[in-house]
mmCIF file of C-alpha atoms in Angstrom:
data_model
loop_
_atom_site.group_PDB
_atom_site.id
_atom_site.type_symbol
_atom_site.label_atom_id
_atom_site.label_comp_id
_atom_site.label_asym_id
_atom_site.label_seq_id
_atom_site.Cartn_x
_atom_site.Cartn_y
_atom_site.Cartn_z
ATOM 1 C CA MET A 1 -55.208 -18.690 -237.440
ATOM 2 C CA SER A 2 -56.438 -20.062 -234.150
ATOM 3 C CA ARG A 3 -58.543 -17.966 -231.792
ATOM 4 C CA ILE A 4 -55.446 -17.453 -229.650
ATOM 5 C CA GLN A 5 -53.369 -16.251 -232.591
ATOM 6 C CA THR A 6 -56.174 -13.966 -233.757
ATOM 7 C CA THR A 7 -56.539 -12.489 -230.276
ATOM 8 C CA PHE A 8 -52.844 -11.719 -229.909
ATOM 9 C CA ALA A 9 -52.713 -10.223 -233.415
ATOM 10 C CA ARG A 10 -55.641 -7.936 -232.611
ATOM 11 C CA LEU A 11 -54.129 -6.853 -229.302
ATOM 12 C CA ALA A 12 -50.766 -6.138 -230.948
ATOM 13 C CA ALA A 13 -52.501 -3.985 -233.567
ATOM 14 C CA GLU A 14 -54.249 -2.090 -230.767
ATOM 15 C CA GLY A 15 -51.043 -1.685 -228.754
ATOM 16 C CA ARG A 16 -52.555 -3.603 -225.833
ATOM 17 C CA LYS A 17 -51.330 -6.441 -223.635
ATOM 18 C CA ALA A 18 -53.238 -9.674 -223.055
ATOM 19 C CA LEU A 19 -54.741 -10.377 -219.658
ATOM 20 C CA ILE A 20 -54.920 -14.114 -218.973
ATOM 21 C CA PRO A 21 -56.588 -15.220 -215.725
ATOM 22 C CA TYR A 22 -56.335 -18.801 -214.476
ATOM 23 C CA VAL A 23 -58.965 -20.586 -212.415
ATOM 24 C CA THR A 24 -59.369 -24.244 -211.543
ATOM 25 C CA ALA A 25 -62.438 -25.841 -213.096
ATOM 26 C CA GLY A 26 -65.059 -26.661 -210.474
ATOM 27 C CA ASP A 27 -63.582 -24.439 -207.772
ATOM 28 C CA PRO A 28 -64.672 -23.084 -205.375
ATOM 29 C CA TYR A 29 -68.126 -24.375 -206.395
ATOM 30 C CA ALA A 30 -68.853 -27.029 -208.985
ATOM 31 C CA ASP A 31 -71.526 -24.975 -210.714
ATOM 32 C CA VAL A 32 -69.841 -21.555 -210.764
ATOM 33 C CA THR A 33 -67.089 -22.022 -213.357
ATOM 34 C CA VAL A 34 -68.976 -21.063 -216.510
ATOM 35 C CA GLU A 35 -70.479 -17.983 -214.867
ATOM 36 C CA LEU A 36 -67.030 -17.100 -213.514
ATOM 37 C CA MET A 37 -65.489 -17.407 -216.980
ATOM 38 C CA HIS A 38 -68.072 -15.044 -218.464
ATOM 39 C CA ALA A 39 -67.539 -12.556 -215.626
ATOM 40 C CA MET A 40 -63.789 -12.544 -216.216
ATOM 41 C CA VAL A 41 -64.277 -11.886 -219.923
ATOM 42 C CA ALA A 42 -66.649 -9.017 -219.147
ATOM 43 C CA ALA A 43 -63.965 -7.603 -216.822
ATOM 44 C CA GLY A 44 -61.359 -7.569 -219.582
ATOM 45 C CA ALA A 45 -59.819 -11.043 -219.792
ATOM 46 C CA ASP A 46 -58.493 -11.814 -223.275
ATOM 47 C CA VAL A 47 -57.729 -15.527 -222.811
ATOM 48 C CA ILE A 48 -58.859 -17.867 -220.026
ATOM 49 C CA GLU A 49 -56.654 -20.608 -218.642
ATOM 50 C CA LEU A 50 -58.846 -23.298 -217.118
ATOM 51 C CA GLY A 51 -57.121 -25.720 -214.788
ATOM 52 C CA VAL A 52 -57.912 -29.415 -215.062
ATOM 53 C CA PRO A 53 -57.971 -30.724 -211.453
ATOM 54 C CA PHE A 54 -55.279 -33.241 -210.603
ATOM 55 C CA SER A 55 -54.319 -34.921 -207.343
ATOM 56 C CA ASP A 56 -50.581 -34.185 -207.600
ATOM 57 C CA PRO A 57 -50.133 -30.709 -209.146
ATOM 58 C CA MET A 58 -46.380 -30.613 -208.601
ATOM 59 C CA ALA A 59 -45.757 -27.200 -210.178
ATOM 60 C CA ASP A 60 -48.442 -25.527 -208.103
ATOM 61 C CA GLY A 61 -48.210 -24.012 -204.666
ATOM 62 C CA PRO A 62 -50.643 -24.444 -201.762
ATOM 63 C CA VAL A 63 -53.312 -22.108 -203.171
ATOM 64 C CA ILE A 64 -53.814 -23.959 -206.443
ATOM 65 C CA GLN A 65 -53.229 -27.318 -204.754
ATOM 66 C CA ARG A 66 -56.182 -26.562 -202.492
ATOM 67 C CA ALA A 67 -58.266 -25.554 -205.493
ATOM 68 C CA SER A 68 -57.542 -28.888 -207.192
ATOM 69 C CA GLU A 69 -58.333 -30.780 -204.004
ATOM 70 C CA ARG A 70 -61.653 -28.985 -203.597
ATOM 71 C CA ALA A 71 -62.605 -29.662 -207.209
ATOM 72 C CA LEU A 72 -61.662 -33.329 -206.978
ATOM 73 C CA LEU A 73 -63.691 -33.720 -203.792
ATOM 74 C CA LYS A 74 -66.650 -32.432 -205.798
ATOM 75 C CA GLY A 75 -66.013 -35.150 -208.374
ATOM 76 C CA ILE A 76 -64.839 -32.827 -211.159
ATOM 77 C CA SER A 77 -63.353 -34.914 -213.962
ATOM 78 C CA THR A 78 -61.696 -34.130 -217.290
ATOM 79 C CA ALA A 79 -65.023 -34.807 -218.986
ATOM 80 C CA ASP A 80 -66.665 -32.280 -216.659
ATOM 81 C CA VAL A 81 -64.076 -29.663 -217.573
ATOM 82 C CA LEU A 82 -64.814 -30.182 -221.261
ATOM 83 C CA SER A 83 -68.526 -29.853 -220.522
ATOM 84 C CA MET A 84 -67.840 -26.501 -218.871
ATOM 85 C CA VAL A 85 -66.055 -25.289 -221.985
ATOM 86 C CA ARG A 86 -68.972 -26.418 -224.141
ATOM 87 C CA ALA A 87 -71.378 -24.515 -221.911
ATOM 88 C CA PHE A 88 -69.156 -21.410 -222.058
ATOM 89 C CA ARG A 89 -69.102 -21.601 -225.847
ATOM 90 C CA GLN A 90 -72.890 -21.383 -226.035
ATOM 91 C CA ASP A 91 -72.613 -17.668 -225.246
ATOM 92 C CA ASP A 92 -69.014 -16.844 -226.162
ATOM 93 C CA ALA A 93 -67.643 -17.873 -229.522
ATOM 94 C CA SER A 94 -64.569 -15.654 -229.503
ATOM 95 C CA THR A 95 -62.641 -15.741 -226.203
ATOM 96 C CA PRO A 96 -59.836 -18.321 -226.324
ATOM 97 C CA VAL A 97 -59.837 -21.040 -223.671
ATOM 98 C CA VAL A 98 -56.647 -22.884 -222.736
ATOM 99 C CA LEU A 99 -56.746 -26.075 -220.691
ATOM 100 C CA MET A 100 -53.835 -26.215 -218.268
ATOM 101 C CA GLY A 101 -52.959 -29.353 -216.397
ATOM 102 C CA TYR A 102 -50.836 -32.469 -216.108
ATOM 103 C CA ALA A 103 -50.067 -35.495 -218.219
ATOM 104 C CA ASN A 104 -51.784 -38.110 -216.058
ATOM 105 C CA PRO A 105 -55.390 -37.018 -216.714
ATOM 106 C CA VAL A 106 -54.659 -36.723 -220.450
ATOM 107 C CA GLU A 107 -53.059 -40.153 -220.593
ATOM 108 C CA CYS A 108 -55.946 -41.687 -218.634
ATOM 109 C CA PHE A 109 -58.457 -40.004 -220.933
ATOM 110 C CA GLY A 110 -56.472 -41.039 -224.000
ATOM 111 C CA PRO A 111 -54.483 -38.370 -225.900
ATOM 112 C CA ASP A 112 -56.331 -38.832 -229.193
ATOM 113 C CA ARG A 113 -59.725 -38.792 -227.513
ATOM 114 C CA PHE A 114 -58.667 -35.798 -225.426
ATOM 115 C CA VAL A 115 -57.724 -33.796 -228.525
ATOM 116 C CA ASP A 116 -60.910 -34.766 -230.360
ATOM 117 C CA GLU A 117 -63.199 -33.913 -227.464
ATOM 118 C CA ALA A 118 -61.326 -30.730 -226.591
ATOM 119 C CA LYS A 119 -61.725 -29.558 -230.165
ATOM 120 C CA ALA A 120 -65.437 -30.427 -230.155
ATOM 121 C CA ALA A 121 -65.913 -28.565 -226.854
ATOM 122 C CA GLY A 122 -64.317 -25.383 -228.156
ATOM 123 C CA VAL A 123 -60.883 -25.495 -226.529
ATOM 124 C CA ASP A 124 -58.220 -23.365 -228.238
ATOM 125 C CA GLY A 125 -54.980 -24.417 -226.587
ATOM 126 C CA VAL A 126 -53.500 -26.967 -224.213
ATOM 127 C CA LEU A 127 -50.660 -26.544 -221.726
ATOM 128 C CA ILE A 128 -49.520 -29.768 -220.102
ATOM 129 C CA VAL A 129 -47.008 -28.871 -217.403
ATOM 130 C CA ASP A 130 -45.109 -32.154 -217.419
ATOM 131 C CA TYR A 131 -45.040 -32.811 -221.183
ATOM 132 C CA PRO A 132 -41.469 -31.895 -222.232
ATOM 133 C CA PRO A 133 -41.453 -30.546 -225.796
ATOM 134 C CA GLN A 134 -39.088 -33.211 -227.083
ATOM 135 C CA GLU A 135 -41.418 -35.950 -225.820
ATOM 136 C CA CYS A 136 -44.756 -34.647 -227.055
ATOM 137 C CA GLU A 137 -44.202 -33.713 -230.680
ATOM 138 C CA ALA A 138 -46.922 -36.125 -231.789
ATOM 139 C CA PHE A 139 -49.378 -34.645 -229.278
ATOM 140 C CA ALA A 140 -48.509 -31.103 -230.393
ATOM 141 C CA ALA A 141 -49.004 -32.145 -234.010
ATOM 142 C CA ARG A 142 -52.453 -33.566 -233.159
ATOM 143 C CA LEU A 143 -53.372 -30.259 -231.537
ATOM 144 C CA ARG A 144 -52.205 -28.256 -234.540
ATOM 145 C CA ALA A 145 -54.127 -30.525 -236.904
ATOM 146 C CA ALA A 146 -57.236 -29.722 -234.853
ATOM 147 C CA ASP A 147 -56.513 -25.949 -234.988
ATOM 148 C CA MET A 148 -55.509 -25.838 -231.332
ATOM 149 C CA ASP A 149 -52.280 -24.459 -229.942
ATOM 150 C CA ALA A 150 -49.610 -26.329 -228.015
ATOM 151 C CA ILE A 151 -48.424 -24.053 -225.227
ATOM 152 C CA PHE A 152 -45.310 -24.612 -223.131
ATOM 153 C CA LEU A 153 -43.726 -23.309 -219.962
ATOM 154 C CA LEU A 154 -40.304 -21.717 -219.749
ATOM 155 C CA ALA A 155 -38.557 -20.865 -216.479
ATOM 156 C CA PRO A 156 -35.589 -18.878 -215.162
ATOM 157 C CA THR A 157 -33.611 -22.113 -215.280
ATOM 158 C CA SER A 158 -34.482 -22.891 -218.920
ATOM 159 C CA THR A 159 -31.398 -23.356 -221.076
ATOM 160 C CA ASP A 160 -31.031 -21.932 -224.577
ATOM 161 C CA ALA A 161 -31.428 -25.483 -225.887
ATOM 162 C CA ARG A 162 -34.729 -25.889 -223.996
ATOM 163 C CA MET A 163 -35.977 -22.565 -225.350
ATOM 164 C CA GLN A 164 -35.113 -23.600 -228.884
ATOM 165 C CA GLU A 165 -36.939 -26.925 -228.429
ATOM 166 C CA VAL A 166 -40.018 -25.054 -227.231
ATOM 167 C CA GLY A 167 -39.700 -22.518 -230.027
ATOM 168 C CA ARG A 168 -39.645 -25.299 -232.597
ATOM 169 C CA ILE A 169 -43.094 -26.683 -231.741
ATOM 170 C CA ALA A 170 -44.907 -24.098 -229.611
ATOM 171 C CA THR A 171 -47.843 -22.198 -231.057
ATOM 172 C CA GLY A 172 -50.215 -19.640 -229.576
ATOM 173 C CA TYR A 173 -47.913 -18.271 -226.875
ATOM 174 C CA VAL A 174 -45.322 -19.419 -224.373
ATOM 175 C CA TYR A 175 -45.790 -19.015 -220.644
ATOM 176 C CA TYR A 176 -42.714 -17.781 -218.828
ATOM 177 C CA VAL A 177 -42.727 -18.845 -215.185
ATOM 178 C CA SER A 178 -41.070 -15.801 -213.661
ATOM 179 C CA LEU A 179 -40.037 -17.430 -210.367
ATOM 180 C CA LYS A 180 -38.097 -20.489 -209.333
ATOM 181 C CA GLY A 181 -40.454 -22.722 -207.393
ATOM 182 C CA VAL A 182 -44.196 -23.229 -207.447
ATOM 183 C CA THR A 183 -47.158 -21.001 -208.228
ATOM 184 C CA GLY A 184 -47.852 -18.269 -205.718
ATOM 185 C CA ALA A 185 -44.330 -18.403 -204.275
ATOM 186 C CA GLY A 186 -41.689 -15.769 -203.759
ATOM 187 C CA HIS A 187 -41.206 -12.148 -204.716
ATOM 188 C CA LEU A 188 -41.403 -11.171 -208.364
ATOM 189 C CA ASP A 189 -38.124 -9.716 -209.650
ATOM 190 C CA THR A 190 -39.262 -7.597 -212.574
ATOM 191 C CA ALA A 191 -35.679 -6.737 -213.525
ATOM 192 C CA ALA A 192 -34.909 -10.426 -213.923
ATOM 193 C CA VAL A 193 -38.034 -10.844 -216.062
ATOM 194 C CA ALA A 194 -36.956 -7.922 -218.237
ATOM 195 C CA ALA A 195 -33.563 -9.567 -218.735
ATOM 196 C CA MET A 196 -34.995 -12.985 -219.575
ATOM 197 C CA VAL A 197 -37.764 -12.100 -222.018
ATOM 198 C CA PRO A 198 -35.396 -10.976 -224.835
ATOM 199 C CA ARG A 199 -33.629 -14.349 -224.600
ATOM 200 C CA ILE A 200 -36.975 -16.072 -224.964
ATOM 201 C CA ARG A 201 -37.970 -13.902 -227.914
ATOM 202 C CA ALA A 202 -34.735 -14.856 -229.659
ATOM 203 C CA ALA A 203 -35.737 -18.525 -229.492
ATOM 204 C CA VAL A 204 -39.505 -18.441 -230.064
ATOM 205 C CA ASN A 205 -41.673 -16.717 -232.633
ATOM 206 C CA VAL A 206 -44.887 -16.581 -230.606
ATOM 207 C CA PRO A 207 -46.030 -14.073 -227.955
ATOM 208 C CA VAL A 208 -44.563 -14.331 -224.467
ATOM 209 C CA GLY A 209 -46.844 -14.354 -221.434
ATOM 210 C CA VAL A 210 -45.465 -14.007 -217.920
ATOM 211 C CA GLY A 211 -47.002 -15.437 -214.768
ATOM 212 C CA PHE A 212 -46.245 -16.580 -211.180
ATOM 213 C CA GLY A 213 -46.003 -13.859 -208.543
ATOM 214 C CA ILE A 214 -48.289 -11.281 -210.166
ATOM 215 C CA ARG A 215 -50.624 -10.170 -207.416
ATOM 216 C CA ASP A 216 -51.597 -6.567 -208.118
ATOM 217 C CA ALA A 217 -51.822 -3.843 -210.738
ATOM 218 C CA ALA A 218 -48.301 -2.545 -210.138
ATOM 219 C CA THR A 219 -46.586 -5.869 -210.787
ATOM 220 C CA ALA A 220 -48.904 -6.558 -213.726
ATOM 221 C CA VAL A 221 -47.899 -3.285 -215.381
ATOM 222 C CA ALA A 222 -44.202 -3.862 -214.706
ATOM 223 C CA VAL A 223 -44.381 -7.295 -216.337
ATOM 224 C CA ALA A 224 -46.541 -6.098 -219.245
ATOM 225 C CA GLN A 225 -43.932 -3.502 -220.163
ATOM 226 C CA VAL A 226 -41.588 -6.299 -221.263
ATOM 227 C CA SER A 227 -44.027 -9.063 -222.297
ATOM 228 C CA ASP A 228 -47.095 -9.644 -224.455
ATOM 229 C CA ALA A 229 -49.368 -11.024 -221.747
ATOM 230 C CA VAL A 230 -49.860 -11.163 -217.997
ATOM 231 C CA VAL A 231 -51.055 -14.431 -216.421
ATOM 232 C CA ILE A 232 -52.659 -14.347 -212.968
ATOM 233 C CA GLY A 233 -53.876 -17.418 -211.103
ATOM 234 C CA SER A 234 -53.069 -17.836 -207.420
ATOM 235 C CA ARG A 235 -54.220 -14.357 -206.462
ATOM 236 C CA ILE A 236 -57.634 -14.864 -208.079
ATOM 237 C CA ILE A 237 -58.101 -18.197 -206.329
ATOM 238 C CA GLN A 238 -57.133 -16.646 -202.995
ATOM 239 C CA LEU A 239 -59.732 -13.940 -203.476
ATOM 240 C CA ILE A 240 -62.598 -16.306 -204.279
ATOM 241 C CA GLU A 241 -61.856 -19.469 -202.320
ATOM 242 C CA ASN A 242 -63.768 -18.441 -199.189
ATOM 243 C CA GLU A 243 -66.489 -16.367 -200.808
ATOM 244 C CA PRO A 244 -70.132 -17.460 -200.927
ATOM 245 C CA ARG A 245 -71.107 -18.735 -204.337
ATOM 246 C CA GLU A 246 -73.096 -15.663 -205.344
ATOM 247 C CA ARG A 247 -70.098 -13.385 -204.778
ATOM 248 C CA VAL A 248 -67.465 -15.400 -206.628
ATOM 249 C CA PRO A 249 -67.932 -14.004 -210.170
ATOM 250 C CA GLY A 250 -68.165 -10.419 -208.958
ATOM 251 C CA VAL A 251 -65.101 -10.621 -206.718
ATOM 252 C CA ALA A 252 -62.955 -12.054 -209.512
ATOM 253 C CA ALA A 253 -64.298 -9.538 -212.012
ATOM 254 C CA GLY A 254 -63.644 -6.607 -209.685
ATOM 255 C CA PHE A 255 -60.006 -7.608 -209.288
ATOM 256 C CA LEU A 256 -59.509 -8.140 -213.016
ATOM 257 C CA ARG A 257 -61.065 -4.787 -213.900
ATOM 258 C CA GLU A 258 -58.370 -3.089 -211.836
ATOM 259 C CA ILE A 259 -55.664 -5.071 -213.633
ATOM 260 C CA ARG A 260 -57.198 -4.390 -217.047
ATOM 261 C CA ALA A 261 -57.418 -0.660 -216.382
ATOM 262 C CA ALA A 262 -53.799 -0.587 -215.250
ATOM 263 C CA LEU A 263 -52.599 -2.515 -218.310
ATOM 264 C CA ASP A 264 -54.486 -0.187 -220.614
ATOM 265 C CA THR A 265 -52.583 2.795 -219.208
ATOM 266 C CA LEU A 266 -49.604 1.418 -221.134
ATOM 267 C CA GLN A 267 -51.554 1.839 -224.379
ATOM 268 C CA LEU A 268 -52.468 5.391 -223.413
ATOM 269 C CA GLN A 269 -48.857 6.201 -222.546
ATOM 270 C CA ALA A 270 -47.656 4.789 -225.865
ATOM 271 C CA SER A 271 -50.302 6.760 -227.723
ATOM 272 C CA SER A 272 -49.370 9.992 -225.935
ATOM 273 C CA ALA A 273 -45.683 9.415 -226.630
ATOM 274 C CA GLY A 274 -46.448 8.882 -230.304
ATOM 275 C CA GLU A 275 -48.445 12.090 -230.527
ATOM 276 C CA SER A 276 -45.716 14.132 -228.888
ATOM 277 C CA ALA A 277 -42.912 12.665 -230.995
#
């Protein structure tokens, strides 16, 4: 089992939901990412999604676009992102790290080299936004051979056929994009999420994480009631993007602690219900 699979199995046994924060590598300061990752883990993060900066992040809204732009202006490259993961692994051998990004940097790096170096750095999963499942079976197979998970997005517009394609090759978890549009956009319709997740579960046999539009504890809890994981990115970046460097880890950690505490109330409620049954 990969670190991601082990983490989700442990959380399921504990009756808990995974908290997955996203940050862009090298933002808002080039030297803060590793410290930020550790702070998020200490605050209750179960998996970290680390964004690989790219100049045309078409699925991302203005907040994450700005984060990528800032990181690129600092010269952050794919090799730098892998170096950050290696540095993180020096003090954390258990928290899964997922690289999230776009095809262009992977293709420029070389897919085989990317997989080899990601494995050596300690990466656990890869989510490439614009790799359709039917066109990246060889890449997904390379990841699996290196004990890393191939993670895919699903959206409100995903057809049953698309879900089945994803279910055929996805490992680790799938990431359901709960809104039409880009990251950070719109109002989260938790009823629509609740209606969609069972359709996804019928097509995939891995945990379902939900992201896009989760900005506070209330929406996180609502989503966690019908999913296995909550993914939060834009809100974290908004909170830290204008902070001085020394405050960045603490600000992110403070926000995540609130989310973690709220998610863990679901475990307490389930436990209480079981005792009274």
